[in-house]
Short mmCIF file of C-alpha atoms and ligand atoms in Angstrom, two decimals:
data_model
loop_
_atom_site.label_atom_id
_atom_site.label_comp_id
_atom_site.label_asym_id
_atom_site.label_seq_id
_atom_site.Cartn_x
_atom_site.Cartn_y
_atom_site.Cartn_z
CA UNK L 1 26.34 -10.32 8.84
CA UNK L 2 26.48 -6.71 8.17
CA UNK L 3 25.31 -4.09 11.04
CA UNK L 4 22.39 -2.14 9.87
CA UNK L 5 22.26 1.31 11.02
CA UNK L 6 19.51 2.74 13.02
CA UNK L 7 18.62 4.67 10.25
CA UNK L 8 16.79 2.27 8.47
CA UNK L 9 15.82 2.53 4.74
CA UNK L 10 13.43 0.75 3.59
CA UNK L 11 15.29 0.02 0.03
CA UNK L 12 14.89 -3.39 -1.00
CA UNK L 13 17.55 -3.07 -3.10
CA UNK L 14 19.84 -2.03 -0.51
CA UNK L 15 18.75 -4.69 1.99
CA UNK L 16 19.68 -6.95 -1.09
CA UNK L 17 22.92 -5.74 -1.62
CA UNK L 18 24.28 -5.88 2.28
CA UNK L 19 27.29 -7.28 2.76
CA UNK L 20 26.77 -10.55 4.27
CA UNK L 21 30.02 -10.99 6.17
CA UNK L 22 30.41 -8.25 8.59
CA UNK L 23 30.67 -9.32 12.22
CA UNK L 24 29.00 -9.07 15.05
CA UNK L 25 26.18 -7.43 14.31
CA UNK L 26 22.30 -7.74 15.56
CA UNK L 27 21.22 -6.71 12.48
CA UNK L 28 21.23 -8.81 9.13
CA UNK L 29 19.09 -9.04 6.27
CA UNK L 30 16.42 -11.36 5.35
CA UNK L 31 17.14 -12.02 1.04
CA UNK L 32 15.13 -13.42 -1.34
CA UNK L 33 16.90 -12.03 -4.28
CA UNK L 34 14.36 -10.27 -5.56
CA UNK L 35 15.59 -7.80 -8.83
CA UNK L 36 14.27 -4.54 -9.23
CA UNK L 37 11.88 -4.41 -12.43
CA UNK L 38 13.12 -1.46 -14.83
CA UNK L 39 10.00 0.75 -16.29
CA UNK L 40 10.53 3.09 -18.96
CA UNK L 41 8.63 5.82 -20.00
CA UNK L 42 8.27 7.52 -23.55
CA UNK L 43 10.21 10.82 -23.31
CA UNK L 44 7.79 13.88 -23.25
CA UNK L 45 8.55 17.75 -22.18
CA UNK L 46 5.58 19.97 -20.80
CA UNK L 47 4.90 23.64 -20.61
CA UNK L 48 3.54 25.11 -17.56
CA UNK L 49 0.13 27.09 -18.73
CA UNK L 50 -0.07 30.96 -17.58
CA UNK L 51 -2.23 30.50 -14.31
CA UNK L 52 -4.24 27.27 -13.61
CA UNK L 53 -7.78 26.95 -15.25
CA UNK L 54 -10.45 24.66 -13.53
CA UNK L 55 -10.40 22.24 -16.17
CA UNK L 56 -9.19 18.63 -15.69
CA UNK L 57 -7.02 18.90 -18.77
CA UNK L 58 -5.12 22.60 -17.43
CA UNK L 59 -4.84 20.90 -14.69
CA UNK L 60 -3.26 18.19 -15.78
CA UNK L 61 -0.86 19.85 -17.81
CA UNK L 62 0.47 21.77 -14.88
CA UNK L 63 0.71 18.84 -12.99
CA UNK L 64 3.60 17.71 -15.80
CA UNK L 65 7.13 18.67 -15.17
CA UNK L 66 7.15 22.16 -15.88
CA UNK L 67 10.55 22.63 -17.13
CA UNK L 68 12.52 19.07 -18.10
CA UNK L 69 15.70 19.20 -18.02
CA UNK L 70 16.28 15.71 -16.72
CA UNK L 71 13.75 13.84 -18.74
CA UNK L 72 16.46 12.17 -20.80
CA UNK L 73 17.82 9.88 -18.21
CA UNK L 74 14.42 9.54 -16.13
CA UNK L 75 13.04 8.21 -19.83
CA UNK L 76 15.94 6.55 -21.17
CA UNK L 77 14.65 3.98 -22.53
CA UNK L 78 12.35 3.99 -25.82
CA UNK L 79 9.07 1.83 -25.07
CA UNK L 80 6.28 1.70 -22.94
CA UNK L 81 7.50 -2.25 -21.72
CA UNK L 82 8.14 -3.70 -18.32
CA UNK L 83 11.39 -5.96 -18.23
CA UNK L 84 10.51 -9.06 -16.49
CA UNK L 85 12.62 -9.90 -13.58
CA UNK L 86 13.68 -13.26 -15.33
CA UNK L 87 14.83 -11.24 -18.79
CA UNK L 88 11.54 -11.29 -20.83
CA UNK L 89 11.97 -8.07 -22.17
CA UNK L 90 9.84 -9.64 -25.60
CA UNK L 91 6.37 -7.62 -23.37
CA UNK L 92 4.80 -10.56 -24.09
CA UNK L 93 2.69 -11.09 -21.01
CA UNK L 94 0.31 -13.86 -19.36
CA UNK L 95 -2.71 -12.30 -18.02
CA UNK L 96 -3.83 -15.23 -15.82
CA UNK L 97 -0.64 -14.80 -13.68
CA UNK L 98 -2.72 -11.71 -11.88
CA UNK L 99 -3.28 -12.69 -8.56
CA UNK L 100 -6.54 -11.95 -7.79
CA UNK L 101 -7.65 -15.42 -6.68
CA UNK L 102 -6.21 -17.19 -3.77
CA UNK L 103 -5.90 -20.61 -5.33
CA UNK L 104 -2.01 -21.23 -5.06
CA UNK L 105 -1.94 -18.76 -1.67
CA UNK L 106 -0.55 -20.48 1.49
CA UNK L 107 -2.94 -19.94 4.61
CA UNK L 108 -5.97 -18.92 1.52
CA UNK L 109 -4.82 -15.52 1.09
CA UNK L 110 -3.90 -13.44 -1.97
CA UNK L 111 -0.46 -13.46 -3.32
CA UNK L 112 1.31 -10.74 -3.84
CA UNK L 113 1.98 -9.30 -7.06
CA UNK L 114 5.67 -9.86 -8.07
CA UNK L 115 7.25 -8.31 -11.03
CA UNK L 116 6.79 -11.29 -13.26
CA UNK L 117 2.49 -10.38 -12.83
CA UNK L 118 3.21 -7.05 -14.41
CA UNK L 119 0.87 -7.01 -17.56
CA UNK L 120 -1.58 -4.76 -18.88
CA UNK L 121 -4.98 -5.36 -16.75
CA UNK L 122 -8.13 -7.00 -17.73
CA UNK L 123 -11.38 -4.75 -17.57
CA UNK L 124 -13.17 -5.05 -14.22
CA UNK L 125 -16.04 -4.20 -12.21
CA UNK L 126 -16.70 -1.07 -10.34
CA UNK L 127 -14.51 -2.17 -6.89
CA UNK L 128 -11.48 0.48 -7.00
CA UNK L 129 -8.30 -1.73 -6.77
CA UNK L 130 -6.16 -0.16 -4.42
CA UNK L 131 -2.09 -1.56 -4.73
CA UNK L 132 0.11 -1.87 -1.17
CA UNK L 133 3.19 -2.94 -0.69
CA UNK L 134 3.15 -6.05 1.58
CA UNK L 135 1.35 -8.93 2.12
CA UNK L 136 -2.33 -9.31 3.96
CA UNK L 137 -1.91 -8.14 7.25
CA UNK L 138 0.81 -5.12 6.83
CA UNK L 139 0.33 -1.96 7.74
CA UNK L 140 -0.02 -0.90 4.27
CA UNK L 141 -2.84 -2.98 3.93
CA UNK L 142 -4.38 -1.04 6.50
CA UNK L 143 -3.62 2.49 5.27
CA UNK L 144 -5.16 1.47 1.89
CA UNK L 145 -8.54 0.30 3.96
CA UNK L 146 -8.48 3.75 5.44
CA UNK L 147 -7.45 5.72 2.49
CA UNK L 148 -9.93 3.61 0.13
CA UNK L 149 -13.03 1.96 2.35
CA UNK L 150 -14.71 -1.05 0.79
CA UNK L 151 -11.92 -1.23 -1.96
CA UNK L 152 -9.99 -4.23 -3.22
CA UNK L 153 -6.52 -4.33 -1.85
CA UNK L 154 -3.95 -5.65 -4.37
CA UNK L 155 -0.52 -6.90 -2.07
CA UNK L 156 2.47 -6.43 -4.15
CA UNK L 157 6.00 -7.50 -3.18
CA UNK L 158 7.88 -4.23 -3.68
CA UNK L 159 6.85 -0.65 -3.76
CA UNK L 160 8.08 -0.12 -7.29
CA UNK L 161 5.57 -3.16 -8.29
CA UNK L 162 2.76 -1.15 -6.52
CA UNK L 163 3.73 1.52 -9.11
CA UNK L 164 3.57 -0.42 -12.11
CA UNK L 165 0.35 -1.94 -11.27
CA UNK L 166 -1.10 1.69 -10.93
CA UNK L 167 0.47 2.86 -14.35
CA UNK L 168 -0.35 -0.97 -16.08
CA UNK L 169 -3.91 -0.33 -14.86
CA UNK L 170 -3.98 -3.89 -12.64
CA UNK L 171 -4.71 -1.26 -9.79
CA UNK L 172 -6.42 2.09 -9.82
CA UNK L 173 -4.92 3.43 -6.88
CA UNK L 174 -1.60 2.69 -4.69
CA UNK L 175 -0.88 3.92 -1.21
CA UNK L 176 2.81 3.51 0.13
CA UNK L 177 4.57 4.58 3.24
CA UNK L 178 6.85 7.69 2.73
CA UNK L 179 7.70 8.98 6.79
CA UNK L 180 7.44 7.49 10.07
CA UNK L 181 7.09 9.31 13.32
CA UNK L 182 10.13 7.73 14.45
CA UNK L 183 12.57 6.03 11.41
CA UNK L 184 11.81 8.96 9.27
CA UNK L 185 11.57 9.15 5.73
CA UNK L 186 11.46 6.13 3.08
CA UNK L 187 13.49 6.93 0.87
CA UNK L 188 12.70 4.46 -1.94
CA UNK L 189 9.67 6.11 -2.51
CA UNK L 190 10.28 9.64 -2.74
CA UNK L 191 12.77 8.17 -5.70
CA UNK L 192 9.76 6.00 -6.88
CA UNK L 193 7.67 9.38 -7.07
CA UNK L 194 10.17 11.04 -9.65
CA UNK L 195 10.99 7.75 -11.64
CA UNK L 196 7.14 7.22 -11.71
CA UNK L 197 4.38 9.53 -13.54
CA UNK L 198 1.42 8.50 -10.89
CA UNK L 199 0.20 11.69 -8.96
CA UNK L 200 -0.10 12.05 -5.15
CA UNK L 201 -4.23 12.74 -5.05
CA UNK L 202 -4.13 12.01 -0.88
CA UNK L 203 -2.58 11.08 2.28
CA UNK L 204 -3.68 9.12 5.18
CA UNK L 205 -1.82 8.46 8.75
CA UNK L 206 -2.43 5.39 10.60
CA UNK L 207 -0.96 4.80 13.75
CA UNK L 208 1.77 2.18 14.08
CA UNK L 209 0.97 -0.63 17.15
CA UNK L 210 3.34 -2.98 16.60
CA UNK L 211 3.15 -6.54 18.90
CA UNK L 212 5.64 -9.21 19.27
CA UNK L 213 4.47 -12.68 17.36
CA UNK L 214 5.65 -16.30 17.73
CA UNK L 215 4.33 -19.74 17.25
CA UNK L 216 1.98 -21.00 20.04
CA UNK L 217 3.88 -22.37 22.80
CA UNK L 218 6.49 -20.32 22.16
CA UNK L 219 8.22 -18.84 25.10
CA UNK L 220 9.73 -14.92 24.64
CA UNK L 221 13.46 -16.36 26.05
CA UNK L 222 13.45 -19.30 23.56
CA UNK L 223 14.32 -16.59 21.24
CA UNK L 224 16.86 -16.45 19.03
CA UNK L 225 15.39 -14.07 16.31
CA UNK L 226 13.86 -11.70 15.15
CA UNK L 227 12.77 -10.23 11.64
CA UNK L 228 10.35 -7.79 10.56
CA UNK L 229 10.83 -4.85 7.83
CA UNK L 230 13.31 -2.72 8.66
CA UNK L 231 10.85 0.20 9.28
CA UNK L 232 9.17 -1.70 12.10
CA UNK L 233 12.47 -3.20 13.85
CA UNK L 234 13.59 0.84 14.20
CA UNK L 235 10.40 1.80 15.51
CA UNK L 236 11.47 -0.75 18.25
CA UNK L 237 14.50 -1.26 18.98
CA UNK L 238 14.29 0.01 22.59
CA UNK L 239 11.93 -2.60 23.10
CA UNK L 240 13.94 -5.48 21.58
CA UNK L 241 17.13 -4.42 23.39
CA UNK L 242 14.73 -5.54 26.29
CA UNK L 243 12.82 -8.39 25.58
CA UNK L 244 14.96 -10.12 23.46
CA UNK L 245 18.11 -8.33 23.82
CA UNK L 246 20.68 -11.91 22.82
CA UNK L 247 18.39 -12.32 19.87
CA UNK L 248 19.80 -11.39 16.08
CA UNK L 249 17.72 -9.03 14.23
CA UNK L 250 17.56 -9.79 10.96
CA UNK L 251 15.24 -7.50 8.06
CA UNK L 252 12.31 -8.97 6.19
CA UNK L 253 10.37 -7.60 3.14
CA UNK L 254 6.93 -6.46 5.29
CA UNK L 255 5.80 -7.19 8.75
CA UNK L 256 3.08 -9.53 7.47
CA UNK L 257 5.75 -11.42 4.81
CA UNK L 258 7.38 -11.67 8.35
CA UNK L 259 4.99 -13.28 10.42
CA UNK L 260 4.00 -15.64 7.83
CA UNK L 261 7.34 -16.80 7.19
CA UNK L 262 7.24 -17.65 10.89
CA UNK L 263 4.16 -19.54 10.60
CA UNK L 264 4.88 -21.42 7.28
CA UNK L 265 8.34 -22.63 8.21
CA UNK L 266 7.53 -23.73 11.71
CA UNK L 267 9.87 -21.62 13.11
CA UNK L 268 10.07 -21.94 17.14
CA UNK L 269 13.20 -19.79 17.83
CA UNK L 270 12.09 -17.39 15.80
CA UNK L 271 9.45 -13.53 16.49
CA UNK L 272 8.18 -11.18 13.77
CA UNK L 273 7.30 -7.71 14.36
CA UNK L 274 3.98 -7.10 12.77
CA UNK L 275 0.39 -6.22 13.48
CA UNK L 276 -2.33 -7.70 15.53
CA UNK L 277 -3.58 -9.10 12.71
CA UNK L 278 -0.81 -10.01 11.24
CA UNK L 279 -1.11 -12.76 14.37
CA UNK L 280 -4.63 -13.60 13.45
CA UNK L 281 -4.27 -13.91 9.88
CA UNK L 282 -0.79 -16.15 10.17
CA UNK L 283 -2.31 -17.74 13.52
CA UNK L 284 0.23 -16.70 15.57
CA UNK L 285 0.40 -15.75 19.54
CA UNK L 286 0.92 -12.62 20.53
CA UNK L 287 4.48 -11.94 23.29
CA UNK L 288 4.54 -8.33 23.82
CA UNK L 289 1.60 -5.63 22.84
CA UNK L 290 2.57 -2.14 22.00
CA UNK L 291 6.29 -2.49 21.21
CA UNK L 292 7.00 0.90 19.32
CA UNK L 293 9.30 2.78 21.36
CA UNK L 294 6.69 6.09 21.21
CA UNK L 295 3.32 5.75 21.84
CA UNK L 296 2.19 7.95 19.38
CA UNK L 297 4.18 6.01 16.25
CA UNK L 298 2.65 7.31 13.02
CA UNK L 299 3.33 6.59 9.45
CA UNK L 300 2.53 9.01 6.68
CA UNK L 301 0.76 7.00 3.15
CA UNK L 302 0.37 8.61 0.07
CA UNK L 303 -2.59 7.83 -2.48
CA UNK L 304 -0.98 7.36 -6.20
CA UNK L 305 -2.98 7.86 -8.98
CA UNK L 306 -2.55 8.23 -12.68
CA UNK L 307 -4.60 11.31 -13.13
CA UNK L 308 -4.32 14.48 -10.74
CA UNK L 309 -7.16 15.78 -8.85
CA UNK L 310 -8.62 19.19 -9.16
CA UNK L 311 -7.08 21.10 -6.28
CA UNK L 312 -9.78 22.78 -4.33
CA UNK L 313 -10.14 25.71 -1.83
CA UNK L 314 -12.91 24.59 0.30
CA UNK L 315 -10.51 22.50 3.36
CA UNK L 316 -7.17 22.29 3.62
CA UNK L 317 -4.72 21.51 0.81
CA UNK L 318 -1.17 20.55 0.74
CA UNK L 319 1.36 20.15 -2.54
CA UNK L 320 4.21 18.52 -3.27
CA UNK L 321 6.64 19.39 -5.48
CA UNK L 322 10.31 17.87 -6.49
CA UNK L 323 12.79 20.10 -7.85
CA UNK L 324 17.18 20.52 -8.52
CA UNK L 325 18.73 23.75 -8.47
CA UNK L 326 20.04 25.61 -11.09
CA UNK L 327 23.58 25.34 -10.95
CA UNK L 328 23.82 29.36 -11.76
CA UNK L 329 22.02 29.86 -8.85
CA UNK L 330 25.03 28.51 -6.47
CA UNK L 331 24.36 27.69 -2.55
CA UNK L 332 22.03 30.72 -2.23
CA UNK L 333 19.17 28.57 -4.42
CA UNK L 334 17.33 26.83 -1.51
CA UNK L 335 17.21 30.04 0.60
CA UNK L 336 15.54 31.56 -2.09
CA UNK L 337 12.78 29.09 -2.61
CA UNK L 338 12.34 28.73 1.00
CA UNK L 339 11.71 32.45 0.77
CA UNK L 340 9.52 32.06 -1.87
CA UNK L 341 6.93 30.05 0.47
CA UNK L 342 7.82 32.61 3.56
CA UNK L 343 6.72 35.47 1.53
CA UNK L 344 3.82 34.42 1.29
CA UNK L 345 2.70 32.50 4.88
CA UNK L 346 2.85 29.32 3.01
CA UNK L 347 3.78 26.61 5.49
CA UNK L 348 6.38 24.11 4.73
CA UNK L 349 5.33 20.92 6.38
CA UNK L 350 8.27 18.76 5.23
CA UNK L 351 11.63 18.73 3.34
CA UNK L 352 13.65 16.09 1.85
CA UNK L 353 16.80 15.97 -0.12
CA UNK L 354 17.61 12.92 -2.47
CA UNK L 355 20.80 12.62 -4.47
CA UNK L 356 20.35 14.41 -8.24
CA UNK L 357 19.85 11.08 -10.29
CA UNK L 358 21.46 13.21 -13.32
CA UNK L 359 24.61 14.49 -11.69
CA UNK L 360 24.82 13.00 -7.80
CA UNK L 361 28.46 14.42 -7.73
CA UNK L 362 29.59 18.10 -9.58
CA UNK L 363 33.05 19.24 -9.90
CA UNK L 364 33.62 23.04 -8.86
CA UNK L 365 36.54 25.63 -8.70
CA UNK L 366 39.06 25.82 -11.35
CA UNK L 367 42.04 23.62 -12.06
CA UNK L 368 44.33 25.70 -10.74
CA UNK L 369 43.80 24.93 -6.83
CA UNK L 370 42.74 21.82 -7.11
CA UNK L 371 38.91 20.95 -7.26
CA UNK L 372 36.13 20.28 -5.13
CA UNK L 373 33.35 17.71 -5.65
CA UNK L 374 30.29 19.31 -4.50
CA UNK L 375 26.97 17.02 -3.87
CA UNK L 376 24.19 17.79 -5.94
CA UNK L 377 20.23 16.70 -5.07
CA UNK L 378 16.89 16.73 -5.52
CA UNK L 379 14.78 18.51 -3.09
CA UNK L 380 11.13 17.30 -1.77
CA UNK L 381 8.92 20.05 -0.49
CA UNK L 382 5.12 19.59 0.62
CA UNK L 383 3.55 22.55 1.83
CA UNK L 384 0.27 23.70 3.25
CA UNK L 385 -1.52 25.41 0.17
CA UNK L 386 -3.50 24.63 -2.78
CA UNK L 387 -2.40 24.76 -6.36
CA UNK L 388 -6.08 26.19 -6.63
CA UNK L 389 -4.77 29.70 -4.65
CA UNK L 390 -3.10 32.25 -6.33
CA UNK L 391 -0.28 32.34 -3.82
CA UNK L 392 0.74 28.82 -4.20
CA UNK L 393 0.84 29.96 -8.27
CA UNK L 394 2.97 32.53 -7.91
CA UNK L 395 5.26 31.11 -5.38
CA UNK L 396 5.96 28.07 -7.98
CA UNK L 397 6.22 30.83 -10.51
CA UNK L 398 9.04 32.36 -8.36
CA UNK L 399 10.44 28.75 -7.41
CA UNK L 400 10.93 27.83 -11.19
CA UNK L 401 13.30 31.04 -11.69
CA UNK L 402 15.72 29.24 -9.36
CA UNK L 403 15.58 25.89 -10.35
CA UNK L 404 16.41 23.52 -13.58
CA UNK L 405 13.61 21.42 -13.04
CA UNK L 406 10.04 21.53 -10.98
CA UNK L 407 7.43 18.99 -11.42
CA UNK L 408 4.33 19.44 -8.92
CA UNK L 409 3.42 15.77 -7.48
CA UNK L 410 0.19 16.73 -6.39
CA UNK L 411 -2.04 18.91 -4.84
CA UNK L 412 -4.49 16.93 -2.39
CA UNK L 413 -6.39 16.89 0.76
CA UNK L 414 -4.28 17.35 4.18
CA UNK L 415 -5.30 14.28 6.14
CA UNK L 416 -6.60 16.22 9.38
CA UNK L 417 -7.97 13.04 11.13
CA UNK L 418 -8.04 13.99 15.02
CA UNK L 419 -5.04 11.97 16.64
CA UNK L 420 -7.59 10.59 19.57
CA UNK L 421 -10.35 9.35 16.28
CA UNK L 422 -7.45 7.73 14.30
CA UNK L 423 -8.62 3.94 13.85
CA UNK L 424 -6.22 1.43 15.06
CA UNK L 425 -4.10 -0.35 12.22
CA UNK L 426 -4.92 -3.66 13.70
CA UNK L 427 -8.42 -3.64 14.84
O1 LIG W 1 5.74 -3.92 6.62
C1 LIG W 1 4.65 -3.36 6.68
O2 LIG W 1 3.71 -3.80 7.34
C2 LIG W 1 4.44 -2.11 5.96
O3 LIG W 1 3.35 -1.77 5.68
C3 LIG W 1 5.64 -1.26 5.64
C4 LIG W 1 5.91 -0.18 6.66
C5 LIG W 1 6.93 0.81 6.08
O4 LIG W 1 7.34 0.70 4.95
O5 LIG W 1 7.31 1.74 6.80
C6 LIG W 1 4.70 0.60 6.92
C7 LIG W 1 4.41 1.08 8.14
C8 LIG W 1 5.28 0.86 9.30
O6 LIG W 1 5.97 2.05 9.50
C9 LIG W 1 6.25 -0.22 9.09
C10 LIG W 1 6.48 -0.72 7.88
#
């Protein structure tokens, strides 16, 4: 099986796509073949308005991409259709596959949505529907309870599902993982974000207690394995090395899917990584408490919606935006819209670089001397401001000099939760 590097990513596709011969390794991959579903969008370009009214509707439209340059292979295809997994492209679609009842569920619980469930949703009642990625019991389940109290949590199977089911209207909200304290960034999702046209309206941080889970009975050195999602075996590996440090570590699609898997199939050589209640829910007993390699493990959520809110100035405010530089503009170009924020004592509270899904590689110098492929990407900024404050206005204003594209994700409440009031994810 192929080694996995520390630096996790939690890309399903990628976990899919590991080569299954390398040898060796402690690390393999879980695969259920799942297929990525392919969304397309109906190709639109947007203006950005001169300064930001208070209306919904200026809002929005700032919200859009403010100068498109890329829209034609974000929105390559024509129609507003979800291709099914198993080739149904016809959109023809069978409402009572939803999964809001538990009736086929193993152990009672809901299903998870799976790309196949993707159809337009039914009219409902007043609960907000709040799409995760995972089954009951993952940590995402828990960030959606915190983000969205007394909501309905929808578990979907992959993160680009929870998407859909936002934009298809199944759910009214998703919340999915984008940084942990300790394996960093998920990248699928920041990708998700500029594939996708939901808008970041929040973010909530739970703190990550992961526990080590086996059958009843079970003793910790009759183990021979052990799988969680990818996330959740980096965030402890220290701790693996020593309890189970001759057993193979193998990925799984969530911490929960993990842990039931264990529980379904019987499985006595075998641990998950998950949540407390992960344990309760899948009736599993619990080896090792508090096996995250730093104490204070956090993971970041957003909260995906399809309309923006309307940025405010009365608490604390952060925005992200996604944007690639102008190729004019040379190496300087991220200098300059760093300075753009510095100018103006707006704090930059993260930064991420993606490859440009255009143009991932560019050719420079001239044929002469040979040429040199030079990297292009798409950078991720949030920073501490409100789209509602002039300076955050005119520092965008600045920023879309430099760059060939800018699209504002959102502009939403800084979760400022007290570290020592932060509920536990598994309580
Ligand atoms: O598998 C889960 O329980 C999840 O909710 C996913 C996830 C992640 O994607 O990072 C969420 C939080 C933890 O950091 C570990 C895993």
């Amino acid at each position: 099986m192929q080694a996995v590097s520390s630096t996790f990513s939690c890309d399903l596709k990628s976990m899919i796509q590991t080569n299954p011969t390398a040898k060796n390794a402690r690390y393999s991959h879980v695969n259920r073949n799942r297929v990525p579903v392919r969304c397309s969008y109906r190709s639109e370009s947007f203006s950005f308005p001169n300064g930001i009214g208070s209306s919904r509707a200026d809002w929005q439209s700032s919200c859009a991409i403010l100068a498109s340059k890329v829209a034609s292979a974000e929105n390559a295809s024509s129609a507003d259709q979800v291709t099914t997994v198993n080739g149904d492209s016809n959109g023809s679609v069978n409402l009572s596959l939803v999964p809001l009842d538990s009736k086929n569920g193993k152990h009672g619980l809901i299903q998870p949505l799976t790309n196949t469930d993707l159809s337009p949703a039914p009219s409902h009642g007043s609960t907000l529907r709040v799409a995760y990625q995972g089954v009951p019991g993952a940590y995402s389940e828990a960030a959606a309870g915190k983000a969205y109290p007394n909501s309905e949590a929808i578990p979907c199977d992959q993160f680009d599902v929870a998407f859909q089911a936002v934009e298809l209207w199944i759910a009214d909200r998703a919340v999915l993982p984008v940084e942990n304290s300790l394996g960093g960034s998920i990248h699928r999702n920041y990708d998700l974000l500029l594939r996708h046209r939901l808008h970041i309206v929040g973010e909530v941080q739970i703190p990550v207690h992961h526990c080590l889970l086996a059958l009843p009975g079970v003793r910790p050195d009759r183990i021979r394995r052990v799988i969680s999602h990818p996330q959740a075996l980096a965030q402890t590996e220290g701790s693996l090395n020593k309890l189970t440090p001759k057993a193979a570590i193998e990925a799984f699609h969530d911490t929960a899917a993990a842990a039931e898997y264990i529980a379904t199939n019987g499985l006595q050589d075998t641990a998950a990584v998950a949540s407390a209640r992960a344990a309760e829910l899948y009736g599993l007993q619990i080896l090792a408490d508090g096996i995250q390699d730093d104490a204070g493990n956090v993971t970041r959520f957003l909260m995906l919606a399809r309309d923006p809110i309307i940025p405010r100035t009365d608490r604390p405010f952060k925005t992200s935006i996604v944007f690639a530089a102008q190729e004019r503009e040379g190496t300087s170009v991220l200098f300059k819209v760093l300075s753009a924020f510095a100018f103006r004592n707006i704090s930059l509270t993260k930064i991420e670089s993606r490859p440009h899904h255009n143009c991932p590689v560019r050719v420079v110098g001239d044929g002469n001397v040979g040429t040199a492929k030079q990297f292009e990407y798409t950078f991720y900024v949030d920073f501490e401001a409100s789209m509602a404050e002039t300076r955050a206005q005119n520092a965008l204003s600045e920023v879309q000099e430099y760059t060939s594209f800018l699209r504002v994700l959102g502009s939403y409440p800084m979760d400022v939760t007290p570290w020592s009031t932060l509920p536990s994810e598994d309580v």
